[in-house]
Each structure stands twice: as structure tokens, then as C-alpha cells.
GROMACS .gro file of C-alpha atoms in nm:
model
  199
    1MET     CA    1   1.722   0.048   0.722
    2LYS     CA    2   1.856   0.242   1.020
    3SER     CA    3   1.643   0.077   1.290
    4LEU     CA    4   1.354  -0.162   1.335
    5ASP     CA    5   1.134   0.138   1.424
    6GLU     CA    6   1.128   0.232   1.055
    7LEU     CA    7   0.901  -0.071   1.004
    8ARG     CA    8   0.635   0.044   1.254
    9PRO     CA    9   0.305   0.134   1.084
   10THR     CA   10   0.099   0.422   1.218
   11HIS     CA   11  -0.232   0.236   1.172
   12ILE     CA   12  -0.359  -0.118   1.118
   13VAL     CA   13  -0.684  -0.266   0.989
   14LYS     CA   14  -0.810  -0.606   0.873
   15GLY     CA   15  -0.847  -0.497   0.509
   16VAL     CA   16  -0.894  -0.195   0.286
   17GLU     CA   17  -1.270  -0.228   0.336
   18GLY     CA   18  -1.211  -0.096   0.689
   19ILE     CA   19  -1.059   0.227   0.558
   20THR     CA   20  -1.365   0.448   0.540
   21PRO     CA   21  -1.411   0.827   0.546
   22SER     CA   22  -1.553   0.805   0.900
   23SER     CA   23  -1.272   0.579   1.028
   24LEU     CA   24  -1.013   0.815   0.878
   25ASP     CA   25  -1.179   1.111   1.050
   26ARG     CA   26  -1.177   0.927   1.385
   27ASN     CA   27  -0.803   0.865   1.348
   28GLY     CA   28  -0.710   1.222   1.253
   29LEU     CA   29  -0.671   1.139   0.884
   30GLY     CA   30  -0.955   1.345   0.739
   31THR     CA   31  -0.920   1.540   0.415
   32SER     CA   32  -0.786   1.841   0.605
   33ALA     CA   33  -0.484   1.630   0.709
   34ILE     CA   34  -0.452   1.380   0.424
   35LYS     CA   35  -0.493   1.480   0.062
   36ALA     CA   36  -0.433   1.141  -0.099
   37ILE     CA   37  -0.437   0.771  -0.025
   38ALA     CA   38  -0.190   0.546  -0.204
   39PHE     CA   39  -0.249   0.173  -0.222
   40ASP     CA   40  -0.011  -0.110  -0.288
   41VAL     CA   41  -0.177  -0.367  -0.516
   42ASP     CA   42  -0.055  -0.725  -0.483
   43GLY     CA   43  -0.147  -0.856  -0.140
   44THR     CA   44  -0.329  -0.535  -0.051
   45LEU     CA   45  -0.612  -0.477  -0.300
   46MET     CA   46  -0.602  -0.831  -0.446
   47GLY     CA   47  -0.406  -1.153  -0.430
   48HIS     CA   48  -0.058  -1.171  -0.583
   49HIS     CA   49  -0.078  -1.092  -0.957
   50GLU     CA   50  -0.453  -1.142  -0.978
   51ILE     CA   51  -0.644  -0.947  -1.241
   52ASN     CA   52  -0.976  -0.902  -1.066
   53VAL     CA   53  -1.065  -0.670  -0.782
   54GLU     CA   54  -1.337  -0.781  -0.540
   55HIS     CA   55  -1.655  -0.575  -0.544
   56ASP     CA   56  -1.617  -0.472  -0.177
   57VAL     CA   57  -1.269  -0.337  -0.247
   58TYR     CA   58  -1.389  -0.128  -0.542
   59ARG     CA   59  -1.678  -0.001  -0.331
   60ALA     CA   60  -1.438   0.104  -0.052
   61LEU     CA   61  -1.218   0.288  -0.302
   62ASN     CA   62  -1.518   0.460  -0.458
   63ASP     CA   63  -1.640   0.572  -0.115
   64LEU     CA   64  -1.301   0.730  -0.048
   65ALA     CA   65  -1.298   0.902  -0.388
   66GLU     CA   66  -1.647   1.039  -0.325
   67ALA     CA   67  -1.521   1.179   0.007
   68SER     CA   68  -1.267   1.389  -0.192
   69TYR     CA   69  -0.957   1.179  -0.129
   70LYS     CA   70  -0.729   1.154  -0.432
   71LEU     CA   71  -0.649   0.790  -0.496
   72TYR     CA   72  -0.324   0.643  -0.628
   73ILE     CA   73  -0.174   0.303  -0.687
   74ILE     CA   74   0.194   0.274  -0.593
   75SER     CA   75   0.341  -0.050  -0.723
   76ASN     CA   76   0.682  -0.195  -0.804
   77ALA     CA   77   0.518  -0.354  -1.110
   78TYR     CA   78   0.683  -0.351  -1.452
   79GLY     CA   79   0.610  -0.475  -1.803
   80ASP     CA   80   0.262  -0.608  -1.884
   81ARG     CA   81   0.154  -0.584  -1.519
   82VAL     CA   82   0.159  -0.203  -1.545
   83ASP     CA   83  -0.090  -0.218  -1.834
   84GLU     CA   84  -0.312  -0.454  -1.630
   85LEU     CA   85  -0.311  -0.212  -1.339
   86LYS     CA   86  -0.400   0.081  -1.562
   87ASP     CA   87  -0.689  -0.117  -1.709
   88MET     CA   88  -0.816  -0.203  -1.359
   89PHE     CA   89  -0.774   0.134  -1.191
   90GLU     CA   90  -0.715   0.423  -1.432
   91TYR     CA   91  -0.942   0.332  -1.722
   92ASN     CA   92  -1.218   0.105  -1.591
   93GLY     CA   93  -1.204   0.140  -1.216
   94VAL     CA   94  -1.202   0.426  -0.967
   95LYS     CA   95  -0.972   0.654  -1.165
   96ALA     CA   96  -0.678   0.598  -0.934
   97ARG     CA   97  -0.353   0.711  -1.096
   98VAL     CA   98  -0.101   0.426  -1.127
   99VAL     CA   99   0.256   0.516  -1.027
  100THR     CA  100   0.540   0.270  -1.089
  101PRO     CA  101   0.919   0.309  -1.076
  102GLN     CA  102   0.943   0.376  -1.450
  103TYR     CA  103   0.746   0.702  -1.404
  104VAL     CA  104   0.978   0.847  -1.138
  105THR     CA  105   1.316   0.729  -1.270
  106PRO     CA  106   1.549   1.003  -1.398
  107ALA     CA  107   1.677   0.958  -1.752
  108GLY     CA  108   1.970   0.721  -1.774
  109GLU     CA  109   1.901   0.543  -1.444
  110SER     CA  110   1.749   0.202  -1.373
  111PRO     CA  111   1.388   0.185  -1.247
  112LYS     CA  112   1.496  -0.095  -1.010
  113LYS     CA  113   1.669   0.167  -0.795
  114TYR     CA  114   1.337   0.350  -0.741
  115ARG     CA  115   1.123   0.058  -0.625
  116LYS     CA  116   0.972   0.069  -0.276
  117PRO     CA  117   1.106   0.118  -0.014
  118HIS     CA  118   1.262   0.407  -0.209
  119THR     CA  119   1.055   0.720  -0.143
  120ALA     CA  120   1.041   0.849  -0.503
  121MET     CA  121   0.692   0.717  -0.581
  122ILE     CA  122   0.526   0.837  -0.261
  123GLU     CA  123   0.698   1.174  -0.294
  124ASP     CA  124   0.572   1.201  -0.653
  125VAL     CA  125   0.219   1.132  -0.530
  126ALA     CA  126   0.252   1.391  -0.251
  127ALA     CA  127   0.370   1.654  -0.499
  128ASN     CA  128   0.087   1.570  -0.739
  129ALA     CA  129  -0.178   1.567  -0.464
  130GLY     CA  130  -0.051   1.879  -0.294
  131GLY     CA  131  -0.024   1.737   0.056
  132SER     CA  132   0.031   1.440   0.283
  133VAL     CA  133  -0.025   1.086   0.159
  134LEU     CA  134  -0.153   0.785   0.351
  135MET     CA  135   0.026   0.471   0.229
  136VAL     CA  136  -0.172   0.146   0.254
  137GLY     CA  137   0.002  -0.187   0.207
  138ASP     CA  138   0.064  -0.540   0.331
  139GLN     CA  139   0.444  -0.525   0.343
  140MET     CA  140   0.632  -0.356   0.625
  141ILE     CA  141   0.964  -0.365   0.441
  142LYS     CA  142   0.828  -0.196   0.129
  143ASP     CA  143   0.505  -0.009   0.198
  144VAL     CA  144   0.546   0.096   0.561
  145LEU     CA  145   0.918   0.163   0.528
  146SER     CA  146   0.872   0.386   0.222
  147ALA     CA  147   0.603   0.586   0.407
  148ASN     CA  148   0.816   0.627   0.718
  149ARG     CA  149   1.117   0.735   0.516
  150ALA     CA  150   0.899   0.997   0.345
  151ASP     CA  151   0.753   1.105   0.682
  152MET     CA  152   0.405   0.996   0.579
  153PRO     CA  153   0.148   0.789   0.775
  154SER     CA  154   0.079   0.429   0.682
  155VAL     CA  155  -0.181   0.157   0.723
  156LEU     CA  156  -0.065  -0.204   0.747
  157VAL     CA  157  -0.314  -0.467   0.632
  158PRO     CA  158  -0.268  -0.845   0.636
  159ARG     CA  159  -0.175  -1.005   0.304
  160ARG     CA  160  -0.480  -1.066   0.084
  161GLY     CA  161  -0.491  -1.395  -0.105
  162ASP     CA  162  -0.275  -1.705  -0.092
  163GLY     CA  163   0.000  -1.617  -0.339
  164ASP     CA  164   0.323  -1.435  -0.263
  165ASP     CA  165   0.641  -1.355  -0.452
  166PRO     CA  166   0.899  -1.620  -0.350
  167ARG     CA  167   1.157  -1.353  -0.258
  168VAL     CA  168   0.903  -1.184  -0.035
  169LYS     CA  169   0.778  -1.511   0.115
  170TYR     CA  170   1.118  -1.653   0.209
  171LEU     CA  171   1.334  -1.344   0.266
  172GLN     CA  172   1.102  -1.067   0.375
  173ARG     CA  173   0.808  -1.225   0.558
  174PRO     CA  174   1.022  -1.386   0.836
  175LEU     CA  175   1.174  -1.046   0.920
  176GLU     CA  176   0.830  -0.888   0.915
  177ALA     CA  177   0.699  -1.158   1.151
  178ALA     CA  178   0.979  -1.072   1.394
  179ALA     CA  179   0.898  -0.701   1.362
  180ARG     CA  180   0.528  -0.765   1.429
  181LYS     CA  181   0.620  -0.955   1.744
  182HIS     CA  182   0.858  -0.676   1.851
  183PHE     CA  183   0.588  -0.409   1.807
  184GLY     CA  184   0.308  -0.624   1.952
  185LEU     CA  185   0.118  -0.615   1.623
  186PRO     CA  186  -0.127  -0.882   1.505
  187ARG     CA  187   0.037  -1.188   1.353
  188THR     CA  188  -0.267  -1.345   1.186
  189GLN     CA  189  -0.545  -1.194   0.978
  190GLU     CA  190  -0.801  -1.284   1.243
  191GLU     CA  191  -0.617  -1.070   1.500
  192TYR     CA  192  -0.634  -0.749   1.294
  193PRO     CA  193  -0.906  -0.499   1.393
  194VAL     CA  194  -1.206  -0.464   1.163
  195ASP     CA  195  -1.202  -0.086   1.219
  196LEU     CA  196  -0.898   0.131   1.149
  197LYS     CA  197  -0.681   0.155   1.459
  198THR     CA  198  -0.388   0.379   1.548
  199VAL     CA  199  -0.090   0.187   1.687
   0.00000   0.00000   0.00000
């Protein structure tokens, strides 16, 4: 990371339910500007490693799909978790394409190298969608940073659910708390705006 500014999101909202076609239009993110929306999963669409998506989240995703946004899941998941995500989103859900490091890794290289905040997954989505991608996630160091490095807009949401990966909880979240304070961003879920807001 070159500077703390790489962690600054372009937009914030209290949850993915606040990302609506009308709120995107009001913030200059209509379908003429943004062709696709990519969502992180754990902490963004559901709690850490949960296997159920809340009805309101599915409804929000469906509303975006009906408004002609192409939907994607960008996750650092591997192993059985990838199959779970495909079951939830590609096969039985809103038909959002699941993109993980294994799908963008060149032959002979390790997928670990291509996890967020590497830009490979978001760039793959942009190429597939044919235009700019809005990255939505709960982690500044992975989701927001990957979007900024790819010169794409981002939406930061507070972490959904109680669980968190221990490495994220103890190594990443303290730095993110400092970055939120530096940028004057909300520090608790209650402080996030219900409607999408440009920062």
C-alpha cells in the first residue's frame, strides 16, 4: 500500500439493502456509468462463513439485476466454500457469477497471490462486463483497496454478523479503525447512512 488514501472508499451505506437503482442514479452510478456491481460475501452479504442469505439481501440483489446491472461475487474463498457460494448465487440465487482467485490465476502460479487486494478478480469482472465495476465490501484493506488499485469506485458497508476471520479481526480491523478515524468515516454500524452516500 503506497498511502492511506488507497483505503478511502468512494461511497458508504449501512448495508447492501441501501444500494438501490435510485440511490445509484443519485450518486452518479447509473447503468450508463457502471456496468456491473461486485459484492464481497463474508461480512458483506452475510455473516462470516454463513450459508444463508437474508431475504432482504436477495431482494436488493434482484432489484439491481432487474435494473440491468450485471452482478458478481468477488471472494477470496477456496475449497468447499466456493461450491457453497455457487449454490447460493449462481445456481439458486440471483445468477451472480462467482469469481475467486482460482479462476484468475495463470497456470503454474499460486491462487494465494491473486487474492484481494490484488486487482485480478475485479479486472476480470470489468472485462467480462464490458465496463466499470462498483465494488461493495466490508473490508477497506481488501475490498476498497482492490477497487482503488483498479481505478474503480467502491462502497464500504459495516461488517454484517458477529463472526470474523481471526487474522482479519486482530491484524486488519485495528488498521481499518485508524483509517476510518483519519477519513472521518463512521466507526459503528449505527453511524452509517441508511441511504448510499458519496464520501
